[in-house]
Structure formats: structure tokens, C-alpha cells
């Protein structure tokens, strides 16, 4: 039996897609998650899932951060991105980050089935003509996204709190940790991201559209 995880923050979309896929695929095990944290929890509990259908813009995902984090933590789980946007630069970034497919949310159920079947057979899948269009674009640079994905969940939260302008003692209060631990996290963040100060940290969060998990 095929096992799928649909990660999307819109319950109506998840419900509609689940129903459509069950109609098309017959017996299929479909699980759901609504943000990055619940997706990571589900993947940890179900490491044998055959395919993750991932929405880029659900809470905590921060555009590409969620995809890169998932690919880093669960490299053996195939991922297909589902998105309401088919902007070519986004698609290029998604494929470069390790997704095996990109499925526009507006696709008909049969197209979802085609994409899922193709990926489960070991191939990548894109809408007709998109692969040729992507070849015309320069290769995206995902170095900073990969660096962010190397942060621990606690370090990621500290980074987001830095973006919100919180002082070390305020961050310590929010995370129920000591100020010394906050300082240690900040030092590790600067080292992993190859930055030197809080201003650069704020720019990283803004540029990548990161969101607090």
C-alpha cells in the first residue's frame, strides 16, 4: 500500500486532495500535517512514508527552509512540492534543494496521480514544458538556506527572535533557558551562517522569509 504524507496548512485543501487521491489510487495510506513541526514529528514517527507532498508556505516552513530542513533530516524520503505559485525561480530553487517534483495546486487529480506514480518509480516530475524552461535559468545558489538548515531547532528559534528584535534576556525568557545559553546559541548561529552580528542575522531571516516554528 502506498503511504503518503500531505503537509499543508489549509485543512480544506488537505481534505479535498486526500479524497481525490483515494478515489484515484484506491487503497492508499494518507497522513496529514499542518506545519513544519508537525511534519517533522510525523516523518520521525513514520520514516517509511513513500512520498511527502509538501506545501512551501505552511507555518514554520519559511519558503525553502522547510524543504531543506526535511531533506537534511530525512534524506531518504522523496519530496514533491505542491504550491499555489508556478514561478520558475521558485521551481528552480525547489528542484535544486532536492525535491523530485513540483505540482501546481490547481492541477487535476489525474495529474497528481501521474506525478506521484512517476516519482515513486524513481523519476522526477514537472508539468509539461517546465523542465525546458528551467534550463534557461541560471543555477540557483542555496548556500545560505543550507546553512540555516544546519541550525538546531533551538538555534533556529533564537535566530527568529533576533529578527524580532528581542534582547538576550527576553529570548531566554521565551525559551525558558539561561542568558548564557542564549549567548552560546548566538555564537553557534553566527559561526554556522558565517555572519558576524545581529544585523546580518536579521537580514538572513528577512531574505529567506523565515518564520518562527
PDB file of N, CA and C in Angstrom, residues 68-170:
ATOM      1  N   UNK A  68      14.494  22.274   2.787  1.00  0.00           N
ATOM      2  CA  UNK A  68      15.900  21.968   3.008  1.00  0.00           C
ATOM      3  C   UNK A  68      16.093  21.250   4.338  1.00  0.00           C
ATOM      4  N   UNK A  69      15.354  21.671   5.353  1.00  0.00           N
ATOM      5  CA  UNK A  69      15.445  21.007   6.663  1.00  0.00           C
ATOM      6  C   UNK A  69      14.989  19.550   6.557  1.00  0.00           C
ATOM      7  N   UNK A  70      13.897  19.318   5.871  1.00  0.00           N
ATOM      8  CA  UNK A  70      13.382  17.952   5.721  1.00  0.00           C
ATOM      9  C   UNK A  70      14.355  17.092   4.924  1.00  0.00           C
ATOM     10  N   UNK A  71      14.911  17.660   3.853  1.00  0.00           N
ATOM     11  CA  UNK A  71      15.871  16.904   3.057  1.00  0.00           C
ATOM     12  C   UNK A  71      17.125  16.580   3.870  1.00  0.00           C
ATOM     13  N   UNK A  72      17.476  17.487   4.783  1.00  0.00           N
ATOM     14  CA  UNK A  72      18.644  17.252   5.634  1.00  0.00           C
ATOM     15  C   UNK A  72      18.362  16.187   6.683  1.00  0.00           C
ATOM     16  N   UNK A  73      17.182  16.262   7.327  1.00  0.00           N
ATOM     17  CA  UNK A  73      16.846  15.330   8.407  1.00  0.00           C
ATOM     18  C   UNK A  73      16.384  13.967   7.897  1.00  0.00           C
ATOM     19  N   UNK A  74      15.742  13.955   6.737  1.00  0.00           N
ATOM     20  CA  UNK A  74      15.177  12.708   6.192  1.00  0.00           C
ATOM     21  C   UNK A  74      15.561  12.571   4.717  1.00  0.00           C
ATOM     22  N   UNK A  75      16.848  12.376   4.436  1.00  0.00           N
ATOM     23  CA  UNK A  75      17.322  12.365   3.041  1.00  0.00           C
ATOM     24  C   UNK A  75      16.770  11.233   2.188  1.00  0.00           C
ATOM     25  N   UNK A  76      16.260  10.187   2.822  1.00  0.00           N
ATOM     26  CA  UNK A  76      15.773   9.031   2.053  1.00  0.00           C
ATOM     27  C   UNK A  76      14.289   9.132   1.694  1.00  0.00           C
ATOM     28  N   UNK A  77      13.604  10.162   2.207  1.00  0.00           N
ATOM     29  CA  UNK A  77      12.175  10.300   1.920  1.00  0.00           C
ATOM     30  C   UNK A  77      11.982  11.214   0.713  1.00  0.00           C
ATOM     31  N   UNK A  78      11.381  10.711  -0.359  1.00  0.00           N
ATOM     32  CA  UNK A  78      11.142  11.557  -1.539  1.00  0.00           C
ATOM     33  C   UNK A  78      10.160  12.679  -1.206  1.00  0.00           C
ATOM     34  N   UNK A  79      10.390  13.848  -1.803  1.00  0.00           N
ATOM     35  CA  UNK A  79       9.545  15.015  -1.562  1.00  0.00           C
ATOM     36  C   UNK A  79       9.086  15.591  -2.898  1.00  0.00           C
ATOM     37  N   UNK A  80       7.794  15.868  -2.982  1.00  0.00           N
ATOM     38  CA  UNK A  80       7.249  16.631  -4.101  1.00  0.00           C
ATOM     39  C   UNK A  80       6.618  17.885  -3.520  1.00  0.00           C
ATOM     40  N   UNK A  81       6.969  19.026  -4.061  1.00  0.00           N
ATOM     41  CA  UNK A  81       6.424  20.283  -3.570  1.00  0.00           C
ATOM     42  C   UNK A  81       5.106  20.581  -4.258  1.00  0.00           C
ATOM     43  N   UNK A  82       4.115  21.002  -3.484  1.00  0.00           N
ATOM     44  CA  UNK A  82       2.847  21.474  -4.036  1.00  0.00           C
ATOM     45  C   UNK A  82       2.743  22.960  -3.704  1.00  0.00           C
ATOM     46  N   UNK A  83       2.378  23.752  -4.687  1.00  0.00           N
ATOM     47  CA  UNK A  83       2.403  25.199  -4.475  1.00  0.00           C
ATOM     48  C   UNK A  83       1.348  25.890  -5.315  1.00  0.00           C
ATOM     49  N   UNK A  84       0.865  26.999  -4.767  1.00  0.00           N
ATOM     50  CA  UNK A  84      -0.089  27.821  -5.498  1.00  0.00           C
ATOM     51  C   UNK A  84       0.583  28.709  -6.516  1.00  0.00           C
ATOM     52  N   UNK A  85       1.905  28.775  -6.490  1.00  0.00           N
ATOM     53  CA  UNK A  85       2.674  29.581  -7.441  1.00  0.00           C
ATOM     54  C   UNK A  85       3.506  28.670  -8.329  1.00  0.00           C
ATOM     55  N   UNK A  86       3.573  29.012  -9.612  1.00  0.00           N
ATOM     56  CA  UNK A  86       4.430  28.245 -10.508  1.00  0.00           C
ATOM     57  C   UNK A  86       5.558  29.125 -11.054  1.00  0.00           C
ATOM     58  N   UNK A  87       5.974  30.106 -10.237  1.00  0.00           N
ATOM     59  CA  UNK A  87       7.090  30.970 -10.607  1.00  0.00           C
ATOM     60  C   UNK A  87       8.331  30.113 -10.867  1.00  0.00           C
ATOM     61  N   UNK A  88       8.965  30.316 -12.005  1.00  0.00           N
ATOM     62  CA  UNK A  88      10.073  29.451 -12.407  1.00  0.00           C
ATOM     63  C   UNK A  88      11.260  29.528 -11.452  1.00  0.00           C
ATOM     64  N   UNK A  89      11.513  30.707 -10.885  1.00  0.00           N
ATOM     65  CA  UNK A  89      12.630  30.815  -9.951  1.00  0.00           C
ATOM     66  C   UNK A  89      12.373  29.972  -8.706  1.00  0.00           C
ATOM     67  N   UNK A  90      11.112  29.922  -8.267  1.00  0.00           N
ATOM     68  CA  UNK A  90      10.760  29.086  -7.113  1.00  0.00           C
ATOM     69  C   UNK A  90      10.938  27.611  -7.461  1.00  0.00           C
ATOM     70  N   UNK A  91      10.472  27.236  -8.641  1.00  0.00           N
ATOM     71  CA  UNK A  91      10.600  25.843  -9.066  1.00  0.00           C
ATOM     72  C   UNK A  91      12.071  25.447  -9.159  1.00  0.00           C
ATOM     73  N   UNK A  92      12.897  26.331  -9.709  1.00  0.00           N
ATOM     74  CA  UNK A  92      14.333  26.050  -9.824  1.00  0.00           C
ATOM     75  C   UNK A  92      14.957  25.829  -8.452  1.00  0.00           C
ATOM     76  N   UNK A  93      14.585  26.676  -7.492  1.00  0.00           N
ATOM     77  CA  UNK A  93      15.106  26.530  -6.134  1.00  0.00           C
ATOM     78  C   UNK A  93      14.652  25.224  -5.502  1.00  0.00           C
ATOM     79  N   UNK A  94      13.401  24.870  -5.741  1.00  0.00           N
ATOM     80  CA  UNK A  94      12.833  23.651  -5.177  1.00  0.00           C
ATOM     81  C   UNK A  94      13.575  22.414  -5.688  1.00  0.00           C
ATOM     82  N   UNK A  95      13.810  22.363  -6.978  1.00  0.00           N
ATOM     83  CA  UNK A  95      14.499  21.219  -7.564  1.00  0.00           C
ATOM     84  C   UNK A  95      15.951  21.176  -7.105  1.00  0.00           C
ATOM     85  N   UNK A  96      16.593  22.350  -7.062  1.00  0.00           N
ATOM     86  CA  UNK A  96      17.977  22.419  -6.597  1.00  0.00           C
ATOM     87  C   UNK A  96      18.094  21.960  -5.142  1.00  0.00           C
ATOM     88  N   UNK A  97      17.055  22.221  -4.361  1.00  0.00           N
ATOM     89  CA  UNK A  97      17.069  21.852  -2.943  1.00  0.00           C
ATOM     90  C   UNK A  97      16.766  20.371  -2.707  1.00  0.00           C
ATOM     91  N   UNK A  98      16.441  19.641  -3.771  1.00  0.00           N
ATOM     92  CA  UNK A  98      16.288  18.197  -3.626  1.00  0.00           C
ATOM     93  C   UNK A  98      14.900  17.629  -3.819  1.00  0.00           C
ATOM     94  N   UNK A  99      13.914  18.472  -4.143  1.00  0.00           N
ATOM     95  CA  UNK A  99      12.578  17.941  -4.426  1.00  0.00           C
ATOM     96  C   UNK A  99      12.593  17.163  -5.737  1.00  0.00           C
ATOM     97  N   UNK A 100      11.822  16.093  -5.788  1.00  0.00           N
ATOM     98  CA  UNK A 100      11.756  15.277  -7.001  1.00  0.00           C
ATOM     99  C   UNK A 100      10.604  15.673  -7.910  1.00  0.00           C
ATOM    100  N   UNK A 101       9.800  16.641  -7.460  1.00  0.00           N
ATOM    101  CA  UNK A 101       8.693  17.077  -8.294  1.00  0.00           C
ATOM    102  C   UNK A 101       8.130  18.388  -7.821  1.00  0.00           C
ATOM    103  N   UNK A 102       7.422  19.058  -8.718  1.00  0.00           N
ATOM    104  CA  UNK A 102       6.732  20.301  -8.401  1.00  0.00           C
ATOM    105  C   UNK A 102       5.342  20.211  -9.012  1.00  0.00           C
ATOM    106  N   UNK A 103       4.313  20.273  -8.160  1.00  0.00           N
ATOM    107  CA  UNK A 103       2.937  20.094  -8.613  1.00  0.00           C
ATOM    108  C   UNK A 103       2.131  21.351  -8.293  1.00  0.00           C
ATOM    109  N   UNK A 104       1.660  22.081  -9.293  1.00  0.00           N
ATOM    110  CA  UNK A 104       0.793  23.237  -9.010  1.00  0.00           C
ATOM    111  C   UNK A 104      -0.469  22.780  -8.290  1.00  0.00           C
ATOM    112  N   UNK A 105      -0.891  23.533  -7.290  1.00  0.00           N
ATOM    113  CA  UNK A 105      -2.064  23.140  -6.510  1.00  0.00           C
ATOM    114  C   UNK A 105      -3.319  23.046  -7.357  1.00  0.00           C
ATOM    115  N   UNK A 106      -3.358  23.788  -8.440  1.00  0.00           N
ATOM    116  CA  UNK A 106      -4.553  23.802  -9.282  1.00  0.00           C
ATOM    117  C   UNK A 106      -4.641  22.594 -10.212  1.00  0.00           C
ATOM    118  N   UNK A 107      -3.680  21.691 -10.131  1.00  0.00           N
ATOM    119  CA  UNK A 107      -3.666  20.526 -11.020  1.00  0.00           C
ATOM    120  C   UNK A 107      -4.863  19.619 -10.787  1.00  0.00           C
ATOM    121  N   UNK A 108      -5.298  18.969 -11.843  1.00  0.00           N
ATOM    122  CA  UNK A 108      -6.370  17.982 -11.740  1.00  0.00           C
ATOM    123  C   UNK A 108      -5.871  16.754 -10.982  1.00  0.00           C
ATOM    124  N   UNK A 109      -6.772  16.011 -10.319  1.00  0.00           N
ATOM    125  CA  UNK A 109      -6.351  14.820  -9.565  1.00  0.00           C
ATOM    126  C   UNK A 109      -5.519  13.841 -10.393  1.00  0.00           C
ATOM    127  N   UNK A 110      -5.876  13.677 -11.662  1.00  0.00           N
ATOM    128  CA  UNK A 110      -5.132  12.732 -12.509  1.00  0.00           C
ATOM    129  C   UNK A 110      -3.675  13.141 -12.644  1.00  0.00           C
ATOM    130  N   UNK A 111      -3.413  14.452 -12.636  1.00  0.00           N
ATOM    131  CA  UNK A 111      -2.043  14.936 -12.754  1.00  0.00           C
ATOM    132  C   UNK A 111      -1.269  14.653 -11.466  1.00  0.00           C
ATOM    133  N   UNK A 112      -1.936  14.790 -10.320  1.00  0.00           N
ATOM    134  CA  UNK A 112      -1.296  14.415  -9.056  1.00  0.00           C
ATOM    135  C   UNK A 112      -0.910  12.938  -9.081  1.00  0.00           C
ATOM    136  N   UNK A 113      -1.807  12.115  -9.558  1.00  0.00           N
ATOM    137  CA  UNK A 113      -1.537  10.676  -9.617  1.00  0.00           C
ATOM    138  C   UNK A 113      -0.365  10.399 -10.553  1.00  0.00           C
ATOM    139  N   UNK A 114      -0.334  11.079 -11.684  1.00  0.00           N
ATOM    140  CA  UNK A 114       0.780  10.911 -12.631  1.00  0.00           C
ATOM    141  C   UNK A 114       2.099  11.295 -11.971  1.00  0.00           C
ATOM    142  N   UNK A 115       2.100  12.435 -11.274  1.00  0.00           N
ATOM    143  CA  UNK A 115       3.318  12.897 -10.609  1.00  0.00           C
ATOM    144  C   UNK A 115       3.754  11.909  -9.534  1.00  0.00           C
ATOM    145  N   UNK A 116       2.813  11.480  -8.693  1.00  0.00           N
ATOM    146  CA  UNK A 116       3.125  10.548  -7.612  1.00  0.00           C
ATOM    147  C   UNK A 116       3.669   9.235  -8.164  1.00  0.00           C
ATOM    148  N   UNK A 117       3.009   8.703  -9.177  1.00  0.00           N
ATOM    149  CA  UNK A 117       3.441   7.428  -9.772  1.00  0.00           C
ATOM    150  C   UNK A 117       4.837   7.546 -10.368  1.00  0.00           C
ATOM    151  N   UNK A 118       5.097   8.663 -11.051  1.00  0.00           N
ATOM    152  CA  UNK A 118       6.402   8.872 -11.669  1.00  0.00           C
ATOM    153  C   UNK A 118       7.504   8.938 -10.626  1.00  0.00           C
ATOM    154  N   UNK A 119       7.263   9.678  -9.554  1.00  0.00           N
ATOM    155  CA  UNK A 119       8.276   9.827  -8.507  1.00  0.00           C
ATOM    156  C   UNK A 119       8.499   8.505  -7.770  1.00  0.00           C
ATOM    157  N   UNK A 120       7.428   7.778  -7.496  1.00  0.00           N
ATOM    158  CA  UNK A 120       7.569   6.502  -6.803  1.00  0.00           C
ATOM    159  C   UNK A 120       8.299   5.470  -7.657  1.00  0.00           C
ATOM    160  N   UNK A 121       8.307   5.687  -8.967  1.00  0.00           N
ATOM    161  CA  UNK A 121       9.062   4.806  -9.868  1.00  0.00           C
ATOM    162  C   UNK A 121      10.533   5.201  -9.953  1.00  0.00           C
ATOM    163  N   UNK A 122      10.891   6.287  -9.264  1.00  0.00           N
ATOM    164  CA  UNK A 122      12.292   6.688  -9.209  1.00  0.00           C
ATOM    165  C   UNK A 122      12.675   7.839 -10.105  1.00  0.00           C
ATOM    166  N   UNK A 123      11.702   8.446 -10.790  1.00  0.00           N
ATOM    167  CA  UNK A 123      11.989   9.562 -11.687  1.00  0.00           C
ATOM    168  C   UNK A 123      11.488  10.877 -11.077  1.00  0.00           C
ATOM    169  N   UNK A 124      11.947  11.982 -11.617  1.00  0.00           N
ATOM    170  CA  UNK A 124      11.429  13.284 -11.207  1.00  0.00           C
ATOM    171  C   UNK A 124      10.248  13.655 -12.092  1.00  0.00           C
ATOM    172  N   UNK A 125       9.449  14.624 -11.644  1.00  0.00           N
ATOM    173  CA  UNK A 125       8.262  15.014 -12.406  1.00  0.00           C
ATOM    174  C   UNK A 125       8.056  16.518 -12.347  1.00  0.00           C
ATOM    175  N   UNK A 126       7.797  17.109 -13.497  1.00  0.00           N
ATOM    176  CA  UNK A 126       7.434  18.514 -13.613  1.00  0.00           C
ATOM    177  C   UNK A 126       6.320  18.646 -14.644  1.00  0.00           C
ATOM    178  N   UNK A 127       5.509  19.689 -14.555  1.00  0.00           N
ATOM    179  CA  UNK A 127       4.486  19.911 -15.574  1.00  0.00           C
ATOM    180  C   UNK A 127       5.121  19.984 -16.962  1.00  0.00           C
ATOM    181  N   UNK A 128       4.356  19.656 -17.964  1.00  0.00           N
ATOM    182  CA  UNK A 128       4.853  19.629 -19.341  1.00  0.00           C
ATOM    183  C   UNK A 128       5.477  20.972 -19.719  1.00  0.00           C
ATOM    184  N   UNK A 129       6.668  20.917 -20.268  1.00  0.00           N
ATOM    185  CA  UNK A 129       7.352  22.110 -20.751  1.00  0.00           C
ATOM    186  C   UNK A 129       8.166  22.843 -19.707  1.00  0.00           C
ATOM    187  N   UNK A 130       7.963  22.530 -18.420  1.00  0.00           N
ATOM    188  CA  UNK A 130       8.653  23.294 -17.380  1.00  0.00           C
ATOM    189  C   UNK A 130      10.133  22.961 -17.315  1.00  0.00           C
ATOM    190  N   UNK A 131      10.494  21.719 -17.535  1.00  0.00           N
ATOM    191  CA  UNK A 131      11.911  21.338 -17.486  1.00  0.00           C
ATOM    192  C   UNK A 131      12.718  22.125 -18.513  1.00  0.00           C
ATOM    193  N   UNK A 132      12.161  22.283 -19.709  1.00  0.00           N
ATOM    194  CA  UNK A 132      12.849  23.043 -20.745  1.00  0.00           C
ATOM    195  C   UNK A 132      12.999  24.510 -20.347  1.00  0.00           C
ATOM    196  N   UNK A 133      11.978  25.064 -19.712  1.00  0.00           N
ATOM    197  CA  UNK A 133      12.044  26.457 -19.260  1.00  0.00           C
ATOM    198  C   UNK A 133      13.099  26.644 -18.186  1.00  0.00           C
ATOM    199  N   UNK A 134      13.227  25.665 -17.296  1.00  0.00           N
ATOM    200  CA  UNK A 134      14.200  25.769 -16.211  1.00  0.00           C
ATOM    201  C   UNK A 134      15.630  25.759 -16.732  1.00  0.00           C
ATOM    202  N   UNK A 135      15.852  25.092 -17.848  1.00  0.00           N
ATOM    203  CA  UNK A 135      17.192  25.031 -18.412  1.00  0.00           C
ATOM    204  C   UNK A 135      17.695  26.397 -18.862  1.00  0.00           C
ATOM    205  N   UNK A 136      16.775  27.336 -19.061  1.00  0.00           N
ATOM    206  CA  UNK A 136      17.152  28.678 -19.494  1.00  0.00           C
ATOM    207  C   UNK A 136      17.565  29.571 -18.330  1.00  0.00           C
ATOM    208  N   UNK A 137      17.326  29.102 -17.093  1.00  0.00           N
ATOM    209  CA  UNK A 137      17.628  29.906 -15.918  1.00  0.00           C
ATOM    210  C   UNK A 137      19.008  29.569 -15.365  1.00  0.00           C
ATOM    211  N   UNK A 138      19.674  30.551 -14.728  1.00  0.00           N
ATOM    212  CA  UNK A 138      20.944  30.245 -14.053  1.00  0.00           C
ATOM    213  C   UNK A 138      20.689  29.357 -12.844  1.00  0.00           C
ATOM    214  N   UNK A 139      21.654  28.535 -12.510  1.00  0.00           N
ATOM    215  CA  UNK A 139      21.506  27.634 -11.361  1.00  0.00           C
ATOM    216  C   UNK A 139      21.385  28.445 -10.076  1.00  0.00           C
ATOM    217  N   UNK A 140      20.391  28.178  -9.242  1.00  0.00           N
ATOM    218  CA  UNK A 140      20.210  28.942  -8.003  1.00  0.00           C
ATOM    219  C   UNK A 140      21.292  28.635  -6.976  1.00  0.00           C
ATOM    220  N   UNK A 141      21.569  29.605  -6.117  1.00  0.00           N
ATOM    221  CA  UNK A 141      22.541  29.442  -5.034  1.00  0.00           C
ATOM    222  C   UNK A 141      21.782  29.273  -3.724  1.00  0.00           C
ATOM    223  N   UNK A 142      21.847  28.080  -3.172  1.00  0.00           N
ATOM    224  CA  UNK A 142      21.098  27.783  -1.955  1.00  0.00           C
ATOM    225  C   UNK A 142      22.016  27.652  -0.747  1.00  0.00           C
ATOM    226  N   UNK A 143      23.199  28.258  -0.831  1.00  0.00           N
ATOM    227  CA  UNK A 143      24.179  28.088   0.236  1.00  0.00           C
ATOM    228  C   UNK A 143      23.631  28.537   1.593  1.00  0.00           C
ATOM    229  N   UNK A 144      23.023  29.728   1.664  1.00  0.00           N
ATOM    230  CA  UNK A 144      22.547  30.221   2.956  1.00  0.00           C
ATOM    231  C   UNK A 144      21.388  29.385   3.475  1.00  0.00           C
ATOM    232  N   UNK A 145      20.490  28.955   2.570  1.00  0.00           N
ATOM    233  CA  UNK A 145      19.387  28.105   3.021  1.00  0.00           C
ATOM    234  C   UNK A 145      19.927  26.815   3.643  1.00  0.00           C
ATOM    235  N   UNK A 146      20.960  26.256   3.041  1.00  0.00           N
ATOM    236  CA  UNK A 146      21.534  25.026   3.588  1.00  0.00           C
ATOM    237  C   UNK A 146      22.200  25.289   4.933  1.00  0.00           C
ATOM    238  N   UNK A 147      22.822  26.457   5.064  1.00  0.00           N
ATOM    239  CA  UNK A 147      23.440  26.801   6.338  1.00  0.00           C
ATOM    240  C   UNK A 147      22.370  26.915   7.436  1.00  0.00           C
ATOM    241  N   UNK A 148      21.250  27.567   7.098  1.00  0.00           N
ATOM    242  CA  UNK A 148      20.165  27.706   8.071  1.00  0.00           C
ATOM    243  C   UNK A 148      19.619  26.335   8.459  1.00  0.00           C
ATOM    244  N   UNK A 149      19.551  25.445   7.499  1.00  0.00           N
ATOM    245  CA  UNK A 149      19.020  24.109   7.768  1.00  0.00           C
ATOM    246  C   UNK A 149      19.916  23.323   8.720  1.00  0.00           C
ATOM    247  N   UNK A 150      21.172  23.743   8.884  1.00  0.00           N
ATOM    248  CA  UNK A 150      22.084  23.069   9.800  1.00  0.00           C
ATOM    249  C   UNK A 150      21.870  23.495  11.252  1.00  0.00           C
ATOM    250  N   UNK A 151      21.087  24.564  11.456  1.00  0.00           N
ATOM    251  CA  UNK A 151      20.815  25.007  12.819  1.00  0.00           C
ATOM    252  C   UNK A 151      19.948  23.988  13.544  1.00  0.00           C
ATOM    253  N   UNK A 152      20.150  23.869  14.845  1.00  0.00           N
ATOM    254  CA  UNK A 152      19.245  23.049  15.645  1.00  0.00           C
ATOM    255  C   UNK A 152      17.913  23.791  15.777  1.00  0.00           C
ATOM    256  N   UNK A 153      16.825  23.101  16.119  1.00  0.00           N
ATOM    257  CA  UNK A 153      15.544  23.799  16.301  1.00  0.00           C
ATOM    258  C   UNK A 153      15.638  24.960  17.294  1.00  0.00           C
ATOM    259  N   UNK A 154      16.399  24.790  18.374  1.00  0.00           N
ATOM    260  CA  UNK A 154      16.545  25.859  19.368  1.00  0.00           C
ATOM    261  C   UNK A 154      17.318  27.046  18.781  1.00  0.00           C
ATOM    262  N   UNK A 155      18.366  26.760  18.027  1.00  0.00           N
ATOM    263  CA  UNK A 155      19.132  27.827  17.387  1.00  0.00           C
ATOM    264  C   UNK A 155      18.283  28.569  16.355  1.00  0.00           C
ATOM    265  N   UNK A 156      17.459  27.822  15.648  1.00  0.00           N
ATOM    266  CA  UNK A 156      16.575  28.451  14.658  1.00  0.00           C
ATOM    267  C   UNK A 156      15.608  29.419  15.344  1.00  0.00           C
ATOM    268  N   UNK A 157      15.075  29.014  16.483  1.00  0.00           N
ATOM    269  CA  UNK A 157      14.161  29.887  17.218  1.00  0.00           C
ATOM    270  C   UNK A 157      14.876  31.142  17.695  1.00  0.00           C
ATOM    271  N   UNK A 158      16.107  30.978  18.183  1.00  0.00           N
ATOM    272  CA  UNK A 158      16.879  32.141  18.619  1.00  0.00           C
ATOM    273  C   UNK A 158      17.098  33.087  17.441  1.00  0.00           C
ATOM    274  N   UNK A 159      17.422  32.549  16.277  1.00  0.00           N
ATOM    275  CA  UNK A 159      17.617  33.376  15.082  1.00  0.00           C
ATOM    276  C   UNK A 159      16.362  34.180  14.767  1.00  0.00           C
ATOM    277  N   UNK A 160      15.214  33.546  14.836  1.00  0.00           N
ATOM    278  CA  UNK A 160      13.962  34.245  14.544  1.00  0.00           C
ATOM    279  C   UNK A 160      13.663  35.311  15.598  1.00  0.00           C
ATOM    280  N   UNK A 161      13.987  35.026  16.837  1.00  0.00           N
ATOM    281  CA  UNK A 161      13.785  36.025  17.891  1.00  0.00           C
ATOM    282  C   UNK A 161      14.732  37.211  17.711  1.00  0.00           C
ATOM    283  N   UNK A 162      15.930  36.972  17.197  1.00  0.00           N
ATOM    284  CA  UNK A 162      16.839  38.071  16.883  1.00  0.00           C
ATOM    285  C   UNK A 162      16.211  38.974  15.825  1.00  0.00           C
ATOM    286  N   UNK A 163      15.550  38.362  14.866  1.00  0.00           N
ATOM    287  CA  UNK A 163      14.876  39.132  13.822  1.00  0.00           C
ATOM    288  C   UNK A 163      13.755  39.988  14.405  1.00  0.00           C
ATOM    289  N   UNK A 164      13.102  39.476  15.452  1.00  0.00           N
ATOM    290  CA  UNK A 164      12.013  40.224  16.088  1.00  0.00           C
ATOM    291  C   UNK A 164      12.532  41.315  17.015  1.00  0.00           C
ATOM    292  N   UNK A 165      13.854  41.391  17.190  1.00  0.00           N
ATOM    293  CA  UNK A 165      14.441  42.452  17.990  1.00  0.00           C
ATOM    294  C   UNK A 165      14.511  42.178  19.478  1.00  0.00           C
ATOM    295  N   UNK A 166      14.320  40.920  19.885  1.00  0.00           N
ATOM    296  CA  UNK A 166      14.351  40.597  21.309  1.00  0.00           C
ATOM    297  C   UNK A 166      15.776  40.633  21.851  1.00  0.00           C
ATOM    298  N   UNK A 167      15.908  41.103  23.087  1.00  0.00           N
ATOM    299  CA  UNK A 167      17.188  41.077  23.780  1.00  0.00           C
ATOM    300  C   UNK A 167      17.479  39.663  24.275  1.00  0.00           C
ATOM    301  N   UNK A 168      18.728  39.429  24.640  1.00  0.00           N
ATOM    302  CA  UNK A 168      19.107  38.087  25.106  1.00  0.00           C
ATOM    303  C   UNK A 168      18.247  37.633  26.280  1.00  0.00           C
ATOM    304  N   UNK A 169      17.997  38.539  27.240  1.00  0.00           N
ATOM    305  CA  UNK A 169      17.201  38.142  28.404  1.00  0.00           C
ATOM    306  C   UNK A 169      15.755  37.840  28.015  1.00  0.00           C
ATOM    307  N   UNK A 170      15.241  38.534  26.992  1.00  0.00           N
ATOM    308  CA  UNK A 170      13.878  38.256  26.521  1.00  0.00           C
ATOM    309  C   UNK A 170      13.817  36.907  25.808  1.00  0.00           C
TER     310      UNK A 170
END
